[in-house]
Short mmCIF file of C-alpha atoms in Angstrom, two decimals:
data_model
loop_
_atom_site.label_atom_id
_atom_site.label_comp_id
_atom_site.label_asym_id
_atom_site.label_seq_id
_atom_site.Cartn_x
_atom_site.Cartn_y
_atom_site.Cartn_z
CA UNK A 194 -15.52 23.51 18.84
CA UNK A 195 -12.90 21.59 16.43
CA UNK A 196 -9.93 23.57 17.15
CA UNK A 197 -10.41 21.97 20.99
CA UNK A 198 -11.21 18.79 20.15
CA UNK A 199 -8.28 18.76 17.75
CA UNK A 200 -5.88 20.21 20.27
CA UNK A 201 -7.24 17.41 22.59
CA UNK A 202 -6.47 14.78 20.00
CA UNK A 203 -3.07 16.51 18.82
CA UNK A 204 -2.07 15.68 23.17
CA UNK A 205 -3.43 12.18 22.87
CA UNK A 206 -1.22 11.57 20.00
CA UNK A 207 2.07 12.83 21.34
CA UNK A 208 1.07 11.35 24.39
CA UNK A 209 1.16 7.89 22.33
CA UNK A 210 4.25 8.85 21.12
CA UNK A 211 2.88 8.60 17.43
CA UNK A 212 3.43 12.63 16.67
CA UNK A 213 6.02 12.80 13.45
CA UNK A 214 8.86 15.22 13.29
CA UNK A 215 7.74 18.37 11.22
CA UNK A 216 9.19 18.34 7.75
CA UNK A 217 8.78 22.15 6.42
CA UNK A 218 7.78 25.30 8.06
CA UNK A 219 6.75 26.79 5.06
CA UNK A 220 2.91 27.68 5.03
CA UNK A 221 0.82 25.79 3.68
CA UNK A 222 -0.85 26.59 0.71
CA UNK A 223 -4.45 25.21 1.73
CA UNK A 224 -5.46 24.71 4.73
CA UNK A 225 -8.38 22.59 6.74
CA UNK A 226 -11.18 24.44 7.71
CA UNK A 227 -13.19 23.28 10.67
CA UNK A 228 -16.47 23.43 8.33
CA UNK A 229 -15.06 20.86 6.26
CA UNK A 230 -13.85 18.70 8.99
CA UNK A 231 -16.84 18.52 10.59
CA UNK A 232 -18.42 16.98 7.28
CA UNK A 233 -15.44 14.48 7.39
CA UNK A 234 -16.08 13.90 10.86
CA UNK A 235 -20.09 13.05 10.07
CA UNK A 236 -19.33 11.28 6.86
CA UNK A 237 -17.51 8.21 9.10
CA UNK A 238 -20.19 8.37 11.94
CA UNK A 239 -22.64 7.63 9.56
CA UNK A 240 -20.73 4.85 8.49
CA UNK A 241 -21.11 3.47 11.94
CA UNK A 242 -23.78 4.28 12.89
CA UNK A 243 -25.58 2.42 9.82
CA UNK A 244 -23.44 -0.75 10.26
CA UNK A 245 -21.20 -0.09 7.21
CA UNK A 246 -18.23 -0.56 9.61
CA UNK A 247 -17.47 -0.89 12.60
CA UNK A 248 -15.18 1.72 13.59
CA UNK A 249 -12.32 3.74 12.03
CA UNK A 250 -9.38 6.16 12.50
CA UNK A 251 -8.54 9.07 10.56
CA UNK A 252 -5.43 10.95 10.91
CA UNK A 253 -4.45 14.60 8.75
CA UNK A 254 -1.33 15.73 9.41
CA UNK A 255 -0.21 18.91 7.96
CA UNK A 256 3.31 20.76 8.63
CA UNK A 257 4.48 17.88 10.60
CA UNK A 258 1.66 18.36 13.34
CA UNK A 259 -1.69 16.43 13.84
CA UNK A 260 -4.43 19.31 12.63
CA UNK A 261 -7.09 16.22 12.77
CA UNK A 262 -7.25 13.02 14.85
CA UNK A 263 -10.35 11.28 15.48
CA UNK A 264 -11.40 7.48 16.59
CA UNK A 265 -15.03 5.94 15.51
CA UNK A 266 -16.96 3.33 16.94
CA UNK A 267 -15.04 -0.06 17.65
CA UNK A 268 -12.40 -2.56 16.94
CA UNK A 269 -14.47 -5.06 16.49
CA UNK A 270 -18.25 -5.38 16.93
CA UNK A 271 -17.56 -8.56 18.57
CA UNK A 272 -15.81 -7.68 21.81
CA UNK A 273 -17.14 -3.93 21.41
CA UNK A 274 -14.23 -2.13 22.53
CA UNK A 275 -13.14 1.27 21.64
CA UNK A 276 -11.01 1.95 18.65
CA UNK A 277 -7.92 3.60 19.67
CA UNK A 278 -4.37 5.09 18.65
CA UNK A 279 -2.96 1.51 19.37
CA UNK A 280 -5.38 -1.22 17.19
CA UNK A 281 -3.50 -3.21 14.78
CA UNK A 282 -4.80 -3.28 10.98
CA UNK A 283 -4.13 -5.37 8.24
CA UNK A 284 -2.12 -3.15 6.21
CA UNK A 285 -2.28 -5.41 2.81
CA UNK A 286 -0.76 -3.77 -0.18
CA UNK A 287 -0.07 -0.56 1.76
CA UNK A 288 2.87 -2.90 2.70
CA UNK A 289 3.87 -2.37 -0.79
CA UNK A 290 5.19 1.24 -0.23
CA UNK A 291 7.45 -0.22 2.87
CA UNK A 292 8.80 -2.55 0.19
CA UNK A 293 9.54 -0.19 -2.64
CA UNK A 294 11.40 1.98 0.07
CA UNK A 295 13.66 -0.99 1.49
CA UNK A 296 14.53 -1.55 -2.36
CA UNK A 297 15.09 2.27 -3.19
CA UNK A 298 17.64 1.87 -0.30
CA UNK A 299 19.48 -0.51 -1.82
CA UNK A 300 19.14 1.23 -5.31
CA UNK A 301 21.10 4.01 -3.81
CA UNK A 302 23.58 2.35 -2.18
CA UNK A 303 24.55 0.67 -5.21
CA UNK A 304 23.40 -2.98 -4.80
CA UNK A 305 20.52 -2.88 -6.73
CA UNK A 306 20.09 -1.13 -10.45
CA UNK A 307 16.10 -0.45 -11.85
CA UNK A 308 18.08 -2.18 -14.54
CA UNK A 309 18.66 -5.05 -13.48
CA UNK A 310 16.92 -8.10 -14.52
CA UNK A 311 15.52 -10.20 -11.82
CA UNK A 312 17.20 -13.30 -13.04
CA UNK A 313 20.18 -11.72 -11.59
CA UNK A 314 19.32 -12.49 -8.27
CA UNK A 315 16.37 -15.17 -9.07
CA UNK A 316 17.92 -17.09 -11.74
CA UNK A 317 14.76 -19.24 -12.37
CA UNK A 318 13.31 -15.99 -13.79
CA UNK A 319 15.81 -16.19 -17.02
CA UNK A 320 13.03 -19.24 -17.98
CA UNK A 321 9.87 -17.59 -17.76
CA UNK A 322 7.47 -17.32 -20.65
CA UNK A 323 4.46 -15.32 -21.57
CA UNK A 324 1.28 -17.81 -21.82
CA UNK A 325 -0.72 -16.47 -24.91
CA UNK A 326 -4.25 -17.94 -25.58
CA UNK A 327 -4.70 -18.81 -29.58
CA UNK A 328 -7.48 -20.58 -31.05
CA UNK A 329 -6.99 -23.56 -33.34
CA UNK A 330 -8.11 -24.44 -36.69
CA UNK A 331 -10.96 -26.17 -34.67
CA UNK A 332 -12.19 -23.95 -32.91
CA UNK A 333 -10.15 -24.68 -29.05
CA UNK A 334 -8.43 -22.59 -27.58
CA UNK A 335 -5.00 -23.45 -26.15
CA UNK A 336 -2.31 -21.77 -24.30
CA UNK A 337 1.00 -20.65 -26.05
CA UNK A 338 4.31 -20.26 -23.96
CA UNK A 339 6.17 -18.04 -26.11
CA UNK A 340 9.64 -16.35 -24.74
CA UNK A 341 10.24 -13.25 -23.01
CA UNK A 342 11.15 -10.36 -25.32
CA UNK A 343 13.46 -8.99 -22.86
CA UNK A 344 14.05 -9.29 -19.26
CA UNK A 345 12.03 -8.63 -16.16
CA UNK A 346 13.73 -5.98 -14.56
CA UNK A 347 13.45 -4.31 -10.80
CA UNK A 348 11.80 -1.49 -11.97
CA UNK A 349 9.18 -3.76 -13.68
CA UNK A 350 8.52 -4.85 -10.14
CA UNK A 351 8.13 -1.44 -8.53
CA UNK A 352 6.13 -0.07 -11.67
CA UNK A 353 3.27 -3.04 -12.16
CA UNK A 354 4.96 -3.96 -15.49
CA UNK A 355 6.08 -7.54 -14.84
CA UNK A 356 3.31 -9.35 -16.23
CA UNK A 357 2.84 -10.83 -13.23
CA UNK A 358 -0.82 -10.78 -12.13
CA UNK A 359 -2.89 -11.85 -9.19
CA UNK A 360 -4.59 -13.78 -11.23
CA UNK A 361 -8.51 -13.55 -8.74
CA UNK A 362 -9.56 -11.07 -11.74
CA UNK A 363 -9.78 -10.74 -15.54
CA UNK A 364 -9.90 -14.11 -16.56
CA UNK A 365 -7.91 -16.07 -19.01
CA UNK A 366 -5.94 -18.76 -19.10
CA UNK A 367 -3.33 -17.44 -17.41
CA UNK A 368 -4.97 -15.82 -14.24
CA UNK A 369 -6.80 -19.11 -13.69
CA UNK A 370 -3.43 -20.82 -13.38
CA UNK A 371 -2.52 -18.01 -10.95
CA UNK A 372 -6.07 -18.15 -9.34
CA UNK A 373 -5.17 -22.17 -9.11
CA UNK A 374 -1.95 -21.91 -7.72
CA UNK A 375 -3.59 -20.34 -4.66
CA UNK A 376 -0.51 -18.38 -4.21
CA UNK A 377 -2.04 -15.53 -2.05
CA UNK A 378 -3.59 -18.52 0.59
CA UNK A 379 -0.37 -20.06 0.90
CA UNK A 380 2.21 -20.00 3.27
CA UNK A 381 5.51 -20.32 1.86
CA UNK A 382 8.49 -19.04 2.12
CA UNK A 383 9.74 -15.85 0.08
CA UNK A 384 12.48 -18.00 -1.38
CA UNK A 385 9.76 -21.06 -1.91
CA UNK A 386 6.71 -18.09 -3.20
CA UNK A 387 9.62 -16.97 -5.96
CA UNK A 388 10.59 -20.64 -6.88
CA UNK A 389 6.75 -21.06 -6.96
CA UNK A 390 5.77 -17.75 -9.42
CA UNK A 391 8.78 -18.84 -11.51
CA UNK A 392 6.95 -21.77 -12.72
CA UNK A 393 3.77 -20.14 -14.08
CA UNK A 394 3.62 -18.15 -17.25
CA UNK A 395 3.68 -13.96 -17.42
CA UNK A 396 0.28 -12.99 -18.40
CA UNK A 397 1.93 -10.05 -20.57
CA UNK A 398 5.71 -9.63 -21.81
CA UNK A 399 7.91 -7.19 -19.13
CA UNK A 400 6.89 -3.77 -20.05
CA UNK A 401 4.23 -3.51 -22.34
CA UNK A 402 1.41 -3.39 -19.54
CA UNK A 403 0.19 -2.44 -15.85
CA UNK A 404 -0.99 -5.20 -14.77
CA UNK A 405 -1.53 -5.42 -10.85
CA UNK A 406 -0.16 -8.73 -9.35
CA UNK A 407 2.89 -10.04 -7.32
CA UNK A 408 5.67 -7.87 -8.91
CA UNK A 409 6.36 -6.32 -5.12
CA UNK A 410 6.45 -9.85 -3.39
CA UNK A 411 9.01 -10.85 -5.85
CA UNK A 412 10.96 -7.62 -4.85
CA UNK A 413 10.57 -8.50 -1.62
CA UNK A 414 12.35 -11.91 -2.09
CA UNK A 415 14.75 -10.08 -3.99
CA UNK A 416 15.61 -7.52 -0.91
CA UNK A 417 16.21 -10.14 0.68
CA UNK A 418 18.67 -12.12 -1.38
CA UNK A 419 21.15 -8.93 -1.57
CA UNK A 420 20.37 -8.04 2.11
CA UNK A 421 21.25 -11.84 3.39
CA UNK A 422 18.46 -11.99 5.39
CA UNK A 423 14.66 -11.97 5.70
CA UNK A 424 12.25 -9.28 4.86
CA UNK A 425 11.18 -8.15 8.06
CA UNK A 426 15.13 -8.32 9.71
CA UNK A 427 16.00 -6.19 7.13
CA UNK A 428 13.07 -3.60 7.53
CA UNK A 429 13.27 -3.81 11.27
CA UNK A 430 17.34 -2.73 10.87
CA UNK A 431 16.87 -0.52 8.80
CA UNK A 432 13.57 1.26 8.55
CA UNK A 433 10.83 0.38 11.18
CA UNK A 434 13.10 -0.15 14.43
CA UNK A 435 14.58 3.40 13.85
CA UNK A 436 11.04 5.08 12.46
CA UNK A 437 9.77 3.62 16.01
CA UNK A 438 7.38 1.75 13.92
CA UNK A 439 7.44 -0.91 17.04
CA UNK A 440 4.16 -2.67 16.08
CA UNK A 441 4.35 -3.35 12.44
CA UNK A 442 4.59 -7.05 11.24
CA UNK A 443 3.69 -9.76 9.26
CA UNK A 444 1.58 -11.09 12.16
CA UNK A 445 0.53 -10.12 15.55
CA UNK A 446 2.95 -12.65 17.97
CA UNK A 447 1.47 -11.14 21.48
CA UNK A 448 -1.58 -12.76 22.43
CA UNK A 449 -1.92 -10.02 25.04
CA UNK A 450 -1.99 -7.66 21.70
CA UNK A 451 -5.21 -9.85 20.37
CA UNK A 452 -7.88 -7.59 21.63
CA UNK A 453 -6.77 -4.45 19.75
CA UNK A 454 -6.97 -6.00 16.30
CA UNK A 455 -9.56 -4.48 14.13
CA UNK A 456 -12.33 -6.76 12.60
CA UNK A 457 -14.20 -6.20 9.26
CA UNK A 458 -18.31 -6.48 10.24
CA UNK A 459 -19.20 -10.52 10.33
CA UNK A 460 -20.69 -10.28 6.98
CA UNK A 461 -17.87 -8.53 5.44
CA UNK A 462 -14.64 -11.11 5.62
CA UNK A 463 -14.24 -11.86 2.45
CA UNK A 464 -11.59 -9.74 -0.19
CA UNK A 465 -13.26 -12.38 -2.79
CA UNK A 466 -15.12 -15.16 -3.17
CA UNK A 467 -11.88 -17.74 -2.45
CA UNK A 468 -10.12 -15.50 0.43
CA UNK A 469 -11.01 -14.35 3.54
CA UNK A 470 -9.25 -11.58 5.47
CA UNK A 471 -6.18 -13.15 7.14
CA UNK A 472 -6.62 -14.19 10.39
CA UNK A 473 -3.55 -11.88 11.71
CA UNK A 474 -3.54 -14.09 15.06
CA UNK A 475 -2.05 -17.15 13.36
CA UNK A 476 2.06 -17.36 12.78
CA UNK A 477 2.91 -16.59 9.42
CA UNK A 478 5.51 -17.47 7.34
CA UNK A 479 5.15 -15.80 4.23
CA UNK A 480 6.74 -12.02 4.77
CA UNK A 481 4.51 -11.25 1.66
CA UNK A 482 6.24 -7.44 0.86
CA UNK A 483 3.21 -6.85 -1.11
CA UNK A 484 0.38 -6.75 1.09
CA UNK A 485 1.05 -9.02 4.06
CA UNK A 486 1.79 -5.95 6.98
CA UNK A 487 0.08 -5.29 9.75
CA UNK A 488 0.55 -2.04 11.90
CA UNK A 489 -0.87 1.17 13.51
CA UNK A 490 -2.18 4.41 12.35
CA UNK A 491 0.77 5.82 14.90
CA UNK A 492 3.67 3.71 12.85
CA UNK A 493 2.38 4.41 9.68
CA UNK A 494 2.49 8.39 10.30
CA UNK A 495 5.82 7.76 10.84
CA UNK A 496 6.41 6.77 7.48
CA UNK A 497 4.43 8.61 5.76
CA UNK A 498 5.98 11.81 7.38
CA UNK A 499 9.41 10.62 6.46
CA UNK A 500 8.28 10.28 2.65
CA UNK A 501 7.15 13.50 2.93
CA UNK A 502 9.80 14.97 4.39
CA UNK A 503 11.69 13.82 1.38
CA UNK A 504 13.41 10.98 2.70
CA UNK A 505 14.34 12.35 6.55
CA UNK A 506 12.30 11.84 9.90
CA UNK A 507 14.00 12.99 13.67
CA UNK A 508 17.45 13.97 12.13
CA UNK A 509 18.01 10.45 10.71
CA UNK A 510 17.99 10.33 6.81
CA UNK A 511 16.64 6.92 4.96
CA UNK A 512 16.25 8.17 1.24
CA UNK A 513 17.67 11.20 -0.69
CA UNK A 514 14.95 13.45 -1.56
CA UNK A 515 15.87 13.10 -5.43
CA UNK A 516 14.81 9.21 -4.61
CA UNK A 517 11.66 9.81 -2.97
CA UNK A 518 11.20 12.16 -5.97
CA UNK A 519 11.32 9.19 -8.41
CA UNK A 520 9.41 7.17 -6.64
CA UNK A 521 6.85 9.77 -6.68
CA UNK A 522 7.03 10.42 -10.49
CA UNK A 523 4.72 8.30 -13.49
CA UNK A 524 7.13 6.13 -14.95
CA UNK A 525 3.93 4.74 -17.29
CA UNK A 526 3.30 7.77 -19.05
CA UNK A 527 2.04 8.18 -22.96
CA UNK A 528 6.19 8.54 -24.00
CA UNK A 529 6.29 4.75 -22.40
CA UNK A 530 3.52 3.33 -24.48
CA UNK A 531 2.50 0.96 -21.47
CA UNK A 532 -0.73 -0.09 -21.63
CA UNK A 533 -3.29 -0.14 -18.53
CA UNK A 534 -4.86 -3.44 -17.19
CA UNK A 535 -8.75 -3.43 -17.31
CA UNK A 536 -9.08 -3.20 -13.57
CA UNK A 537 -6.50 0.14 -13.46
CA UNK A 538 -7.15 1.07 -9.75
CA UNK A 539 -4.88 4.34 -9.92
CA UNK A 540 -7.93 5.59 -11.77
CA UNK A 541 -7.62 8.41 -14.88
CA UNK A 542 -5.80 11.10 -13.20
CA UNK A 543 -3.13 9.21 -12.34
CA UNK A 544 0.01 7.54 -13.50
CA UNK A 545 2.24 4.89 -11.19
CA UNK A 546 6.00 5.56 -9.61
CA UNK A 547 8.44 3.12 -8.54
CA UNK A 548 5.71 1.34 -5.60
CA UNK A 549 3.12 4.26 -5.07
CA UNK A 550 0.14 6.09 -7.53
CA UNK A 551 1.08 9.81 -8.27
CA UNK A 552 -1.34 12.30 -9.82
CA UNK A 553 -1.15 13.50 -13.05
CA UNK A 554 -4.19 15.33 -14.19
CA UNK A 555 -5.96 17.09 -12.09
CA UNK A 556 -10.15 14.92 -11.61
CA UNK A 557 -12.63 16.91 -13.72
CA UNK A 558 -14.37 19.42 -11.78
CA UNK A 559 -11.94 19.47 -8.98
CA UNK A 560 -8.91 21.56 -7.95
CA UNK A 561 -6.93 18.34 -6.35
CA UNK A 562 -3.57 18.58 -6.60
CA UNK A 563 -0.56 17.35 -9.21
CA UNK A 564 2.04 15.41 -7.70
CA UNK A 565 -0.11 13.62 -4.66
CA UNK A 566 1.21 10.31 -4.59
CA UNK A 567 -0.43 7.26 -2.73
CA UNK A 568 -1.89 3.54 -2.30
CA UNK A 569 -4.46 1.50 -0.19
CA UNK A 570 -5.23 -1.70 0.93
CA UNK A 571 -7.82 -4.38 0.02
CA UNK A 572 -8.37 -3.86 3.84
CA UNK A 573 -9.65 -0.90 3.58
CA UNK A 574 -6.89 1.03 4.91
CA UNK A 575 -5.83 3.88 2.27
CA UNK A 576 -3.04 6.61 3.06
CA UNK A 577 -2.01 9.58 0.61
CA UNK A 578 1.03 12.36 0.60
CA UNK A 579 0.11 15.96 -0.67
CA UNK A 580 3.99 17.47 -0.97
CA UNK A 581 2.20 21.03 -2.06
CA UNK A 582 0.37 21.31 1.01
CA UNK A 583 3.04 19.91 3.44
CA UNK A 584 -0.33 17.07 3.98
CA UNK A 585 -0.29 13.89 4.73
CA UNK A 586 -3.90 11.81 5.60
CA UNK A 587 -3.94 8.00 7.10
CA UNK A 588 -7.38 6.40 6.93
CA UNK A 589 -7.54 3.39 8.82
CA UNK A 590 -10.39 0.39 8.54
CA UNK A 591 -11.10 -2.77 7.67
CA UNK A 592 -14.06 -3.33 4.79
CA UNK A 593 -12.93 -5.52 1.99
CA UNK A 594 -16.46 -4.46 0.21
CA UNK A 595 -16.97 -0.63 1.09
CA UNK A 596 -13.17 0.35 0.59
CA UNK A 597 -13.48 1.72 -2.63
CA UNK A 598 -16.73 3.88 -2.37
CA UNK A 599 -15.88 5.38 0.85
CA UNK A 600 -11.88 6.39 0.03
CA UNK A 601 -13.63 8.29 -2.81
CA UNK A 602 -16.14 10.14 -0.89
CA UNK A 603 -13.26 10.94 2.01
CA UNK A 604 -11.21 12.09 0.27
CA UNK A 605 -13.17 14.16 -1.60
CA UNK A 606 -14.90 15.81 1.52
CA UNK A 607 -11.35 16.46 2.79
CA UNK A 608 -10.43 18.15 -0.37
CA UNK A 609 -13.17 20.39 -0.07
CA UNK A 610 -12.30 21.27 3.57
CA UNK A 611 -8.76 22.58 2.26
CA UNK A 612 -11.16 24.68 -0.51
CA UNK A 613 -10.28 22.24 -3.62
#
């Protein structure tokens, strides 16, 4: 019964044109049984069909070739239509990976070093401080601006280790003046965001922590500075135009494109208690690199199958493998003595690359495997590369509150359909 429907689905998708290349012919070491697929397949239309969400995509794509494809329930509960190979998510921070990559390309052609210090291309960064919360003689608490101990550099940025947080958890002094700022509502340019983020105070000094914040909008801003000209030109040159990724964006600009935008249920709109999932409709200005993308499941299996590839896709090369590689290795290990925010949302069994989460233990009473790398959106969305299975899986949603409980459970059931 699955190996039809999955044929079936494997046509639709090459009939949308959203079939990647095939990377490696070598077989696979685990495969997906049908058994297990069927449990994936009943896991999501549960989810429907008891009003968790309304609809979803899920894409596994093994050996360069679709081995399951399946759409549930609706765009939007709204208009009821059919989800399908063409609605539009919110990518959020899975924008972050298209980021890291468009720096990594610079990296290698030699106008960018992990090195470098930020205030090399963003010179209001040589000012910043770390705000540090000491209590007086009488008893207040104040907020100490002491100076940076060395340098924010570009690989603080990819890595989380900026001290740069979001500043809507943890508390503190510090992430209330990012919480204040309203930095993630605004609209602003990149140029105006990074004159904006200059001004406030590092919750941590450069290095010492992974702390999850704006560190890939700022290396967004600085993409563009060395590229000479916006975010989005610059991917659409030279990543996304040539991928084929034709409908990914910082907004949707086609009103004729409205009706296949995917909606969160009504009750579920808000990422937290101040913001609301963008309204993807409206014109946007800010090209946030770290989690303002929108796209399809079809242009996102483009990418994904590149970075698994090792840096190739339809004879065109965009990284070396040895980059994709490093951006795929912990660079926050024990030897690095970086500390791990309280909200650490690579979990345990996993350290964090140059823009992505990589495995590095393998989850207690589970055969998963070392070396899967990954990230998700606040969305909902969540994608993850397996290199030792040739495996690559794209889940597609929008549920600000049900994200995180059903990515574990997914994934997890299609673990145990490969026999993990």
């Amino acid at each position: 019964m699955f190996g039809r429907r999955a044929l079936i689905a494997a046509l639709v998708l090459l009939a949308g044109g959203i079939v990647a290349k095939a990377g490696s012919e070598r077989p696979a070491v685990h495969t997906l049984a049908p058994a297990g697929l069927a449990k994936v397949s009943d896991y999501i239309r549960n989810e429907v069909a008891t009003g968790k969400i309304p609809g979803a995509i899920l894409l596994l794509q093994q050996h360069g070739k679709p081995v399951y494809y399946q759409n549930f329930g609706v765009r939007d509960v709204a208009t009821e239509l059919s989800m399908s190979a063409d609605t539009i998510f919110r990518l959020y921070s899975m924008s972050k990976p298209v980021t890291s990559v468009m720096a990594m390309m610079l990296v290698e052609e030699g106008k960018l070093s992990l090195d470098d210090p930020v205030s090399k291309y963003i010179p209001a960064f040589a000012g910043m401080k770390v705000g540090i919360e000491k209590k007086a003689e009488d008893g207040k608490v104040a907020l100490v601006l002491e100076p940076l101990e060395r340098p924010i550099t570009i690989k603080d940025l990819l890595r989380h280790t900026s001290g740069l947080p979001y500043g809507y958890y943890g508390g503190g002094m510090v992430r209330e003046l990012y919480a204040d700022a309203n930095l993630f509502n605004s609209d602003l340019t990149n140029a105006e965001f990074a004159a904006k983020i200059a001004t406030l105070p590092l919750v941590e000094q450069p290095g010492t922590v992974w702390d999850y914040g704006y560190s890939t909008d700022v290396l967004g801003r600085v993409v563009e500075i060395i590229a000479g000209k916006t975010l989005l030109h610059f991917e659409k040159e030279r990543l996304l135009d040539p991928l084929g990724m034709t409908e990914t964006a910082f907004f949707v600009a086609d009103p004729a494109k409205f009706p296949r935008i995917a909606e969160p249920m009504p009750e579920d709109s808000n990422i937290n208690p101040t913001t609301q999932v963008r309204d993807i409709r409206r014109p946007a200005t800010w090209e946030s690199g770290g989690g303002g993308m929108v796209g399809t499941i079809g242009d996102y299996a483009r990418f994904a199958q590149m970075l698994l590839n090792g840096g190739t896709y339809d004879g065109r090369r965009y990284l070396k493998r040895e980059t994709i590689a490093l951006m795929a290795s912990d660079h926050i290990g024990p030897e690095t003595k970086i500390a791990r925010d309280q909200n650490y949302y690579p979990g345990g069994s996993s350290g964090f690359g140059l823009g992505l989460a990589v495995r590095t233990s393998v989850p207690p009473g589970t055969t998963w495997p070392l070396g899967e790398y990954r990230w998700d959106g606040v969305g909902g969305t969540f994608f993850f590369i397996d290199p030792e299975d040739d495996l690559f899986g794209i889940f597609m949603v929008q549920t600000p509150t049900q994200r995180g409980r059903i990515q574990l459970a997914l994934k997890t059931l299609i673990y145990q359909a490969t026999g993990r």
